XYZ file of C-alpha atoms in Angstrom:
555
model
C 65.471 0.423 -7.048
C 62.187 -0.216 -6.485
C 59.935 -2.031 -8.629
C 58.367 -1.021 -11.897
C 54.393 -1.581 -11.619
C 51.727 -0.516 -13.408
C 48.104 0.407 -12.725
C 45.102 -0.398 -14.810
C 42.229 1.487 -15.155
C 38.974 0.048 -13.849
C 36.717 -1.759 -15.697
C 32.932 -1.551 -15.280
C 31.413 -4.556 -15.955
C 27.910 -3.585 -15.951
C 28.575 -1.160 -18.772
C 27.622 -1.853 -21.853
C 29.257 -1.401 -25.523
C 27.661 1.152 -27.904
C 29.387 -0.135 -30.660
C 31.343 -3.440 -31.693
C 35.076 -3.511 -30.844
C 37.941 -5.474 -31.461
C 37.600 -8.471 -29.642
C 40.139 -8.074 -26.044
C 41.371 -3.937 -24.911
C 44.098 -5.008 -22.414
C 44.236 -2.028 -19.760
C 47.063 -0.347 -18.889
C 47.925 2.784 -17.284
C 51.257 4.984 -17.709
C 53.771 3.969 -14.983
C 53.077 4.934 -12.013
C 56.051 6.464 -9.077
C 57.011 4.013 -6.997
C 56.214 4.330 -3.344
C 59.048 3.757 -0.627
C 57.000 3.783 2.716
C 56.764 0.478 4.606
C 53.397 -0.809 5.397
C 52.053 -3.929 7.538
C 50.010 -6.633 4.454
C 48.488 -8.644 7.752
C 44.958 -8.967 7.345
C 43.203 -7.765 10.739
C 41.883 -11.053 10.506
C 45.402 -12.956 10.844
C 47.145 -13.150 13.997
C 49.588 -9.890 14.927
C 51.964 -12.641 16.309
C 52.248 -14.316 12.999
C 55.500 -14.342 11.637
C 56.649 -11.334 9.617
C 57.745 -12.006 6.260
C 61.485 -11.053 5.063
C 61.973 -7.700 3.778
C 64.109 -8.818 0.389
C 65.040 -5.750 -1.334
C 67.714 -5.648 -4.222
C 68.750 -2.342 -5.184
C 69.343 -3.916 -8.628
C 66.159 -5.839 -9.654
C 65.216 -3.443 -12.544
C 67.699 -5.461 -15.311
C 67.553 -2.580 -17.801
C 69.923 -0.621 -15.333
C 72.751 -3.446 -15.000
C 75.756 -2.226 -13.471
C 77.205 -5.314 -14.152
C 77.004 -8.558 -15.402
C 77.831 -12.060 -14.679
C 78.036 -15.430 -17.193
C 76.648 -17.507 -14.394
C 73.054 -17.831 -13.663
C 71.529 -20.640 -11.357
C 71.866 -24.178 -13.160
C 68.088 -25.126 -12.179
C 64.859 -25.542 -13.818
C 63.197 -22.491 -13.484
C 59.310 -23.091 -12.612
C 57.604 -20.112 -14.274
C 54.870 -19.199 -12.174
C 52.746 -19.373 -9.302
C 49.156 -18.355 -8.859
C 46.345 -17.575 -6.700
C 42.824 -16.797 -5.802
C 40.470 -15.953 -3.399
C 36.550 -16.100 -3.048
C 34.588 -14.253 -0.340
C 37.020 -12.385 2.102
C 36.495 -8.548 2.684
C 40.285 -8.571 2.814
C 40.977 -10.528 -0.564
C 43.964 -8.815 -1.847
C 46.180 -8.370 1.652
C 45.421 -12.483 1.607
C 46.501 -12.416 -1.842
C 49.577 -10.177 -1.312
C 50.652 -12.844 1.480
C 49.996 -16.068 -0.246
C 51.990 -14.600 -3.364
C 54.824 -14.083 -0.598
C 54.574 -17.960 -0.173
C 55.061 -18.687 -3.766
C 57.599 -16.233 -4.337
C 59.772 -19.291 -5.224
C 58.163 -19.941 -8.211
C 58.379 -16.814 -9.967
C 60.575 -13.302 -8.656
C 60.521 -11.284 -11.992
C 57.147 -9.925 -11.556
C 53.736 -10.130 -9.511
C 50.207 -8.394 -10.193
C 47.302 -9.079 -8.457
C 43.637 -8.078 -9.892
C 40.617 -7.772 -7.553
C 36.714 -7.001 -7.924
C 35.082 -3.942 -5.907
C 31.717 -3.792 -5.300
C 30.378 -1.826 -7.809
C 31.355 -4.949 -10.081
C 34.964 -3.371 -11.413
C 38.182 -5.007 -12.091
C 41.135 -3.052 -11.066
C 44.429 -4.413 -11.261
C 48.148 -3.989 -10.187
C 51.449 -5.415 -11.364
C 54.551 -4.815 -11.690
C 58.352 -6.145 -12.159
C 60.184 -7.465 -9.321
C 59.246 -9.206 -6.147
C 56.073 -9.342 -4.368
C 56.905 -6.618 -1.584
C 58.630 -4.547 -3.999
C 55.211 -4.512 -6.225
C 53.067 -3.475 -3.360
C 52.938 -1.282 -0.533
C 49.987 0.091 1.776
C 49.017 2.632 -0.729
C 48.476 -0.130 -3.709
C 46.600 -2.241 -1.378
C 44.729 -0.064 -0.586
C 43.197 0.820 -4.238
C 42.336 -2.767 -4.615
C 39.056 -3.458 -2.353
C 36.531 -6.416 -2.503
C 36.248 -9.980 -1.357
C 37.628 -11.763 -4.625
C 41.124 -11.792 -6.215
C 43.341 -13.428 -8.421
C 46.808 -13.317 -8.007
C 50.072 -14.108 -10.296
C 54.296 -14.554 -9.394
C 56.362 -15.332 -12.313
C 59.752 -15.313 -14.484
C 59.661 -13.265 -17.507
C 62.205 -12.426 -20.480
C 63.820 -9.039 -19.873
C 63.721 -5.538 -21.623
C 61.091 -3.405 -22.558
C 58.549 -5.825 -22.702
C 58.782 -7.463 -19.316
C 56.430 -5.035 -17.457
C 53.543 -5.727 -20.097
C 53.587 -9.438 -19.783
C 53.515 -9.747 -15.651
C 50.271 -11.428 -15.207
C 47.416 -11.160 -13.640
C 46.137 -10.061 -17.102
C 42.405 -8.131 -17.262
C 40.649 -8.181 -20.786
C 37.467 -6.085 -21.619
C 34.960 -8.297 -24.112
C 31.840 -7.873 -25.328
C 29.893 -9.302 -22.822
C 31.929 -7.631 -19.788
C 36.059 -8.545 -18.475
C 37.558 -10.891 -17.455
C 40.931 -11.326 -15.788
C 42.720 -14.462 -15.636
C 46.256 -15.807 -14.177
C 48.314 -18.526 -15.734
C 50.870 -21.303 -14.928
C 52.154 -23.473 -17.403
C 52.871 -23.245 -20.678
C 50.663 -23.844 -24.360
C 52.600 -25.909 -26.384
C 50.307 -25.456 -29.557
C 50.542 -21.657 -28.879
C 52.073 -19.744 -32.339
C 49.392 -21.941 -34.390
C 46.859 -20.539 -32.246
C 48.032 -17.310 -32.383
C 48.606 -17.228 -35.708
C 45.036 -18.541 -36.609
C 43.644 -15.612 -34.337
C 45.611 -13.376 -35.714
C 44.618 -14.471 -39.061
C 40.812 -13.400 -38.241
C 41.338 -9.957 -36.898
C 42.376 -10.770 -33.152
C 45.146 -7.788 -31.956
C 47.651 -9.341 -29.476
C 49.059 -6.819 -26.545
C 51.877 -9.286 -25.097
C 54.055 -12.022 -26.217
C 52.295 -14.218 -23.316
C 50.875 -17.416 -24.643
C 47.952 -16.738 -21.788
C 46.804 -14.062 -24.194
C 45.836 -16.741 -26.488
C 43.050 -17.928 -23.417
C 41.542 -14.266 -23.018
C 40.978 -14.271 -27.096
C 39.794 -17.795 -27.427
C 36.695 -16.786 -24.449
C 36.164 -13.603 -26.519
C 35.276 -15.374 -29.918
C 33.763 -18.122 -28.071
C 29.484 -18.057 -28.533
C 28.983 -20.889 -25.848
C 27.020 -19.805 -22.512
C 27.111 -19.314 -19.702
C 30.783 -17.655 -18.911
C 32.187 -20.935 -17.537
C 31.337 -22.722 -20.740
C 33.234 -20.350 -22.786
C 36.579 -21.658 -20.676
C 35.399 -25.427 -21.517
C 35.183 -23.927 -24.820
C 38.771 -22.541 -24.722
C 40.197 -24.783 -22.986
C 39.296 -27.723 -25.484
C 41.403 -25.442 -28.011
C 44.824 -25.851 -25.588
C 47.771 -28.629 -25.773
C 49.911 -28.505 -23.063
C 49.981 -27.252 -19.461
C 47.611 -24.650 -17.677
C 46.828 -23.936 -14.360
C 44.480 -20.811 -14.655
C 42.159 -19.104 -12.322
C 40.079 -16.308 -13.861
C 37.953 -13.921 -12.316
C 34.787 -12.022 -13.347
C 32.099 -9.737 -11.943
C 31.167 -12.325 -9.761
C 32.872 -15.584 -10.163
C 36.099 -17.003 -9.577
C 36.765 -20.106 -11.838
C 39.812 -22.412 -11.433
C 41.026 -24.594 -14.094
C 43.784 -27.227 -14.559
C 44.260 -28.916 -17.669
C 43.603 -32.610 -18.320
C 46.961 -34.074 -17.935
C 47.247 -31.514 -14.357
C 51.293 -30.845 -15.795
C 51.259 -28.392 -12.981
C 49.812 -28.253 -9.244
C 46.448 -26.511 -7.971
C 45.046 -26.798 -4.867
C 41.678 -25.557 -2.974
C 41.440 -24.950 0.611
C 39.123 -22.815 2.491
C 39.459 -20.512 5.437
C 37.471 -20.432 8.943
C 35.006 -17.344 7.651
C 34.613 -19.830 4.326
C 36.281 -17.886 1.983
C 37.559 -20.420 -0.857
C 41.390 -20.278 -1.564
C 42.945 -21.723 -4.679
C 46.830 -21.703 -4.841
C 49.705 -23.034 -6.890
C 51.080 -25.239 -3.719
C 49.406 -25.400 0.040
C 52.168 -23.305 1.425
C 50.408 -20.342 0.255
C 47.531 -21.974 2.107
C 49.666 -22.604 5.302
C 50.432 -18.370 5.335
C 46.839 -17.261 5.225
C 45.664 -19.688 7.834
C 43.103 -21.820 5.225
C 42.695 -25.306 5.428
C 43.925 -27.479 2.463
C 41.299 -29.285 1.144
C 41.977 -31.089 -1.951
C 43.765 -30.730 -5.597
C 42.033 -29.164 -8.421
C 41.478 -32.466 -10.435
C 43.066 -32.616 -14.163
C 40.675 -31.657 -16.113
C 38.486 -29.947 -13.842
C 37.224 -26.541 -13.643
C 35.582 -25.487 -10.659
C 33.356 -22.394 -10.066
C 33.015 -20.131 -7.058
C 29.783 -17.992 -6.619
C 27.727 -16.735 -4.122
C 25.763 -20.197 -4.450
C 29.499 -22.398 -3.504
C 31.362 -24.427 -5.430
C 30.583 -26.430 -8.185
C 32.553 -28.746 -10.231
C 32.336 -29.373 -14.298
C 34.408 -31.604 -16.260
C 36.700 -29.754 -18.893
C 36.710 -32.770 -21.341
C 37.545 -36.446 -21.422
C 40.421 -36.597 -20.129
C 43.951 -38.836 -20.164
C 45.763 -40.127 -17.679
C 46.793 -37.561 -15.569
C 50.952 -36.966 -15.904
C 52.156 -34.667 -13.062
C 55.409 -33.200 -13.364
C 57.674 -35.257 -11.079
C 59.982 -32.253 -10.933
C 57.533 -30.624 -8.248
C 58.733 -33.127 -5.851
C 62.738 -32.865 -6.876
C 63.166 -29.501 -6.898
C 60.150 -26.719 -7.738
C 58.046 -26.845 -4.751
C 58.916 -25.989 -1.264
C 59.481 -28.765 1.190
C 56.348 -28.104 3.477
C 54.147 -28.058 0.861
C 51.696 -30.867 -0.468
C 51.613 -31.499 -4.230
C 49.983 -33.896 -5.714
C 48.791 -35.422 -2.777
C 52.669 -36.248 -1.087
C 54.591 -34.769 0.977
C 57.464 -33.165 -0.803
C 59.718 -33.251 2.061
C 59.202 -36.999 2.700
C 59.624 -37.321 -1.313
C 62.878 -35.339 -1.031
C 63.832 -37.597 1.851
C 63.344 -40.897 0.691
C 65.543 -39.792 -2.595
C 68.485 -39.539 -0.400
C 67.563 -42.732 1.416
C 67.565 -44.465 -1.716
C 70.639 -42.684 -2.932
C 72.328 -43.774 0.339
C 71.284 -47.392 -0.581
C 71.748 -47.578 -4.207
C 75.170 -45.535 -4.118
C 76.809 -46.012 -0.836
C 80.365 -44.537 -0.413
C 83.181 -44.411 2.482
C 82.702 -40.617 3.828
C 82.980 -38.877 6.529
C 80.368 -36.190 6.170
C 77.160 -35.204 4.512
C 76.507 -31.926 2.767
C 73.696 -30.237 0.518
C 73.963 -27.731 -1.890
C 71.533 -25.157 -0.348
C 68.660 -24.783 -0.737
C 66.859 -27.469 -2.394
C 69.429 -30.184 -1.876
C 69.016 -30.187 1.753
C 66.155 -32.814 2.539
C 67.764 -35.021 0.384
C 71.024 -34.913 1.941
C 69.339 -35.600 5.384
C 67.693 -38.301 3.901
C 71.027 -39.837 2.839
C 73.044 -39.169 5.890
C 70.375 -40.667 8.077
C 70.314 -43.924 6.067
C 74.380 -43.455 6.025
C 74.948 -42.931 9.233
C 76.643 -40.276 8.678
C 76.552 -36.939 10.217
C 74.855 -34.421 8.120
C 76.765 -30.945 8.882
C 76.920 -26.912 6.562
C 79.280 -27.807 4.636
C 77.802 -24.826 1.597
C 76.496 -21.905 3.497
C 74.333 -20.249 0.966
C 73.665 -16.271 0.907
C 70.333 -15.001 0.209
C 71.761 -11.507 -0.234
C 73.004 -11.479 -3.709
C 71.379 -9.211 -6.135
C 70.882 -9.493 -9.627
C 73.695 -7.580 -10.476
C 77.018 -6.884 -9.036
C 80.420 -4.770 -9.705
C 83.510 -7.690 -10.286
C 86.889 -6.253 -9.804
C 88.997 -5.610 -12.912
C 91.171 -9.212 -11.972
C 88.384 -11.395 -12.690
C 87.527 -14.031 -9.553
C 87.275 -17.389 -10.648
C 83.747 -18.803 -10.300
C 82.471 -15.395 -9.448
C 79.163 -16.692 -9.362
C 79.392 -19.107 -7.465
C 81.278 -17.895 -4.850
C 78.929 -14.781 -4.512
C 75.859 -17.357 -3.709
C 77.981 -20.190 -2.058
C 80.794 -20.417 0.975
C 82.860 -23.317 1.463
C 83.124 -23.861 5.787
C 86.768 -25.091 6.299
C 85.979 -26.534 9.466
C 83.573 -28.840 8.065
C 85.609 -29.995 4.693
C 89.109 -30.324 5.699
C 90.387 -33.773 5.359
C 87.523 -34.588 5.065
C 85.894 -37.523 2.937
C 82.814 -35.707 1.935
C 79.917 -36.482 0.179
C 77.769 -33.725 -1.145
C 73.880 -34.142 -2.687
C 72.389 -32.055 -4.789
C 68.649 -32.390 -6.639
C 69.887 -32.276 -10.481
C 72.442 -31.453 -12.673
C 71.439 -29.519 -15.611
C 74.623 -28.641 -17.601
C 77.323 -29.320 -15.066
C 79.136 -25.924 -15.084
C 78.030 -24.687 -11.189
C 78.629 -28.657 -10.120
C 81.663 -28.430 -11.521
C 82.622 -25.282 -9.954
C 81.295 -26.450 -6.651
C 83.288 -29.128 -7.037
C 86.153 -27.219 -7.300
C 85.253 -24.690 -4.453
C 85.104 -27.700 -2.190
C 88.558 -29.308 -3.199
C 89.844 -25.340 -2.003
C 88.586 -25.821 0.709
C 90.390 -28.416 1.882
C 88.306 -31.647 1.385
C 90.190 -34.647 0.549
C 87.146 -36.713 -1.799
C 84.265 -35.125 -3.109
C 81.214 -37.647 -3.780
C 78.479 -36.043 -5.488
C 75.212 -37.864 -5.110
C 71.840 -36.122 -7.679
C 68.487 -36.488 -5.947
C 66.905 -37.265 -9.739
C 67.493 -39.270 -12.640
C 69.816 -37.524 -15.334
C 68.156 -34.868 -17.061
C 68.276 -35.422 -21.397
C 65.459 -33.837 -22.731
C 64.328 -30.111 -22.259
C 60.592 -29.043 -21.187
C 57.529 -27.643 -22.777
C 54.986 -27.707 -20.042
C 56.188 -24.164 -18.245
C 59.558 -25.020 -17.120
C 62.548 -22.717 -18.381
C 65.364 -25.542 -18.938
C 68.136 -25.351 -21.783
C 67.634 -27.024 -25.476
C 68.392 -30.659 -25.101
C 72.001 -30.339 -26.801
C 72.903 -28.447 -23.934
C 71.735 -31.072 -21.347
C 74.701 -32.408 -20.329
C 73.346 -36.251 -19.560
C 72.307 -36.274 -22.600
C 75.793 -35.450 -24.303
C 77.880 -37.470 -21.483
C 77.350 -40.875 -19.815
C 77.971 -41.185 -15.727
C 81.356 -41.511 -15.767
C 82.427 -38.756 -18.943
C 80.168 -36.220 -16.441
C 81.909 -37.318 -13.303
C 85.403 -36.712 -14.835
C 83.884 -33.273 -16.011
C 82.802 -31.781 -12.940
C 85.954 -33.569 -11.331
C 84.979 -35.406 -8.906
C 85.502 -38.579 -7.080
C 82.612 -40.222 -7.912
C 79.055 -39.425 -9.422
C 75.795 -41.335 -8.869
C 72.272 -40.490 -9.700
C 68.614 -41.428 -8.257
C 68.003 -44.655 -10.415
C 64.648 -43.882 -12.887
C 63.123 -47.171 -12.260
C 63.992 -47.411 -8.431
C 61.820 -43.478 -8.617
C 59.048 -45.367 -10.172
C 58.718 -48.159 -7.674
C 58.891 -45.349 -4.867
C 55.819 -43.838 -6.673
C 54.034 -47.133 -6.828
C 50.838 -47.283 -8.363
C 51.212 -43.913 -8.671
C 53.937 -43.795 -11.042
C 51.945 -43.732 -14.245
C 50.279 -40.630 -13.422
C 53.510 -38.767 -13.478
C 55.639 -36.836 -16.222
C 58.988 -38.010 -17.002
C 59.437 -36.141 -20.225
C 63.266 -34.676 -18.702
C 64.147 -37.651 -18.191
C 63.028 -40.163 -21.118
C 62.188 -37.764 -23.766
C 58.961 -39.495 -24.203
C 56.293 -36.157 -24.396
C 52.534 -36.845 -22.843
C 51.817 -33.893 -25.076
C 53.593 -33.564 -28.072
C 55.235 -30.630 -29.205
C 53.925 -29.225 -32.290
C 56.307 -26.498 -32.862
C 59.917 -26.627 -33.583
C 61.134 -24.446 -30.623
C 62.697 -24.383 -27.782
C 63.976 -22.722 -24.857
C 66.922 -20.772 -25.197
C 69.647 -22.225 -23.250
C 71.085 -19.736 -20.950
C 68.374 -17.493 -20.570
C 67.430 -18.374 -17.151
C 69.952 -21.036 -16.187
C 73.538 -21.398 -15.131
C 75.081 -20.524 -11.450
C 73.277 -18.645 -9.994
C 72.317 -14.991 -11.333
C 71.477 -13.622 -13.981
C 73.572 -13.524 -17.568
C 73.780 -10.704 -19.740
C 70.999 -9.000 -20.862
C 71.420 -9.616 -24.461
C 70.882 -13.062 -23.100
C 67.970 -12.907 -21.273
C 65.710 -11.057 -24.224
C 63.285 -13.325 -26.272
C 62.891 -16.434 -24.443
C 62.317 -18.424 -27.170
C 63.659 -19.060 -30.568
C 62.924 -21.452 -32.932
């Protein structure tokens, strides 16, 4: 099925209000057909020999028409979004399009992507599924001008998914603005609530609403200012590029929870994106990170760089480097595949074990377990072959499979396990139910000792800076010690990446990380009593039931 999207009509920004109005009129059109004709996204300005992207297309991504339904879902954190934006390319959203491709990771529920023409109007596009079911030729075509924002994220099922895929475009008094978000506002129902209480009419259940009203009401000049102004309201994590009639502003809040990046291409159009892999795609050069507490402005005069507030030490979320980010990426100034690397090294050092192979659990467990087997001395061999075909839905036979789930998404390769001594690395365990059932798959398959080696520290606290993880109680380090989880999951032995060995990796660095998941100490305290609901996003690999998956929160 192809994705749902959605249209908006275009906003004029030069016209002006006859009469007062409430304060934000979010734009949105009726659905629109979706378009099944293939279409090349390169840029003329990008190479024909580039690489073509992969042409993912579930038949089952709309999760209002489940056929069926499975229990597991994958037993990650689940980054929320990714976002981008562009300043100063006559071919702003086909970059766009492409750079979302490269952060498809972060976010594969929905992706919009808002653009200014030159007659100075906003039109936007989203829509739920992935990027390249979202857009065709057609779409891309209705979106002209040299600046864009851009937006990839996951979002609660049901009827209200479709209104809350970001980029989201808000008409104000002064003009519109349109504005993508990653991250997540921890102070966000008082805020609401206190708008609400003064008249403000909310459209989505997004907490990056709460930005768009807070610029509205806000009498500071000129437009940037009424961001600062904003922005000084927020607690928690935001990443946030915004886009106007003639300005593109990025912003990153002052603890920089979450990654942005500037780089710039070889016309000079300036590129902002949630990790430099989207940079890497559209052939821009990485320049540096969008500092915390910075917001920088793009114009037809260049960049220029304002301080948001006073601002803390910064407290990056270490989990970019276990598990969110993609390997060839740079975030927060490191390498994540030489972070990922020298976790297994470590592990191999810390927690060394008689084997006789190496394995990952694909994807993200990979550079790890290279890292470990190289330090071993091991080989490192496919032990997990991983399929990148599954859907989000799927028809079980009557005689229900055992670990359906994770059998759909993960093949045991005889050859490799039998008799073997084998250990196997993964980044983290969240609640232990897919390592258990790996576990198991791997005993079937004929190895003799399974060693399972985590890439992290254990994981006992849940997160509130815009990453989907279960309520603590469900966290199963912080229920069980080592050895209680080891004799859980069933296997041989069980070792994690030592917390204060990950801290003298990061040297001097190491304050300016976040380490909430693992010591429950919060940078940013939480001042609502809420978290995320625990299976909504996470278990083995697909998605649960969809009485599951609606809300998102609950206090």
């Amino acid at each position: 099925m192809a994705a749902t999207s959605s249209i908006s009509s275009s906003i004029s920004l030069n016209a002006k209000p006859n009469k007062p109005s409430i304060p934000l009129r979010f734009l949105r059109n009726p659905l629109l057909k979706p378009s099944s004709s293939s279409f090349n996204p390169l840029p003329a300005s990008l190479s024909s020999s580039s690489p073509s992207l992969p042409n993912r297309v579930s038949s089952s991504r709309n999760p209002l028409a489940l056929l069926a339904d499975n229990d597991d879902d994958d037993e990650k954190p689940r980054e929320e979004c990714g976002v981008v934006g562009i300043y100063g390319d006559s071919e702003a959203s086909r970059l766009c399009y492409l750079a979302l491709h490269a952060l498809q990771h972060r976010g594969q529920e929905g992706a919009g992507i808002v653009t200014v023409s030159k007659d100075k109007v906003l039109q936007t596009i989203t829509g739920v599924g992935l990027v390249s079911e979202v857009f065709n030729e057609s779409k891309l075509d209705q979106l002209p001008g040299d600046i864009a924002i851009g937006h990839v994220r996951y979002s609660t099922a049901g009827s209200s998914m479709l209104k809350n895929v970001q980029p989201f475009v808000a008409g104000y008094r002064f003009g519109s603005v349109g504005v993508a978000h990653n991250g997540n506002l921890v102070n966000y129902t008082k805020l609401r609530a206190d708008l609400e209480e003064n008249g403000s009419i909310f459209n989505t259940s997004s907490d990056t609403e709460v930005v768009l009203h807070l610029i509205a009401i806000s009498k500071a000049r000129p437009f940037f200012m009424r961001i600062v102004d904003a922005c000084e309201k927020l607690q928690g994590a935001y990443s946030m590029v915004f886009v106007t009639e003639d300005k593109l502003v990025a912003v990153r809040d002052p603890h920089g929870f979450r990654p942005l990046v500037m780089g710039r291409r070889s016309n000079g159009a300036v590129v902002f994106a949630s990790e430099t892999c989207a940079l890497d795609l559209i052939e821009a050069t990485y320049e540096r990170e969008v500092h915390p507490g910075e917001v920088l402005v793009v114009d037809k005069d260049g960049v220029k760089s304002q301080c948001l507030m006073p601002h803390p030490e910064p407290k990056q979320c270490i989990f970019e480097h276990i598990y969110f980010s993609l390997p060839n990426s740079i975030v927060f100034g490191r390498s994540v595949y030489e972070s990922r690397h020298v976790f297994g090294e470590i592990l191999a050092t810390e927690s060394p074990v008689e084997c006789d192979v190496v394995i990952a659990v694909p994807d993200s467990g990979v550079v790890a377990a290279l890292g470990y087997a190289a330090k071993a001395g091991v080989a490192f061999q496919q032990g997990l072959i991983r399929s990148h075909y599954v859907g989000r839905t799927f028809i079980e036979p009557s005689q229900k499979i055992r670990d359906f789930g994770v059998k759909l998404k993960l093949s045991p390769v005889r050859g490799v396990l039998e008799g073997k001594r084998v250990v196997v690395v993964d980044d983290s365990i969240v609640r232990g139910t897919t390592s258990s059932k790996i576990v198991r798959l791997l005993r079937e398959a004929g190895a003799k000792e399974v060693h399972m080696r985590i890439a992290s520290p254990p994981i006992i606290a849940s997160c509130y800076y815009g990453v989907d993880t279960p309520s603590s109680n469900e966290l199963i380090s912080n229920r069980m010690n080592v050895d209680e989880i080891r004799d859980y999951i069933g296997c041989d032995s069980l070792a994690f990446l030592s917390f204060e060995t990950l801290k003298k990796h990061l040297g001097e660095d190491s304050r300016s990380f976040c380490y909430a998941c693992f010591t429950g100490d919060y940078p940013v305290k939480p001042t609502e009593d809420k978290v995320k609901r625990g299976g909504d996003f996470i278990d083995d690999g697909l998605v649960g039931g969809i009485n599951n998956i609606e809300g998102g929160w609950v206090r």
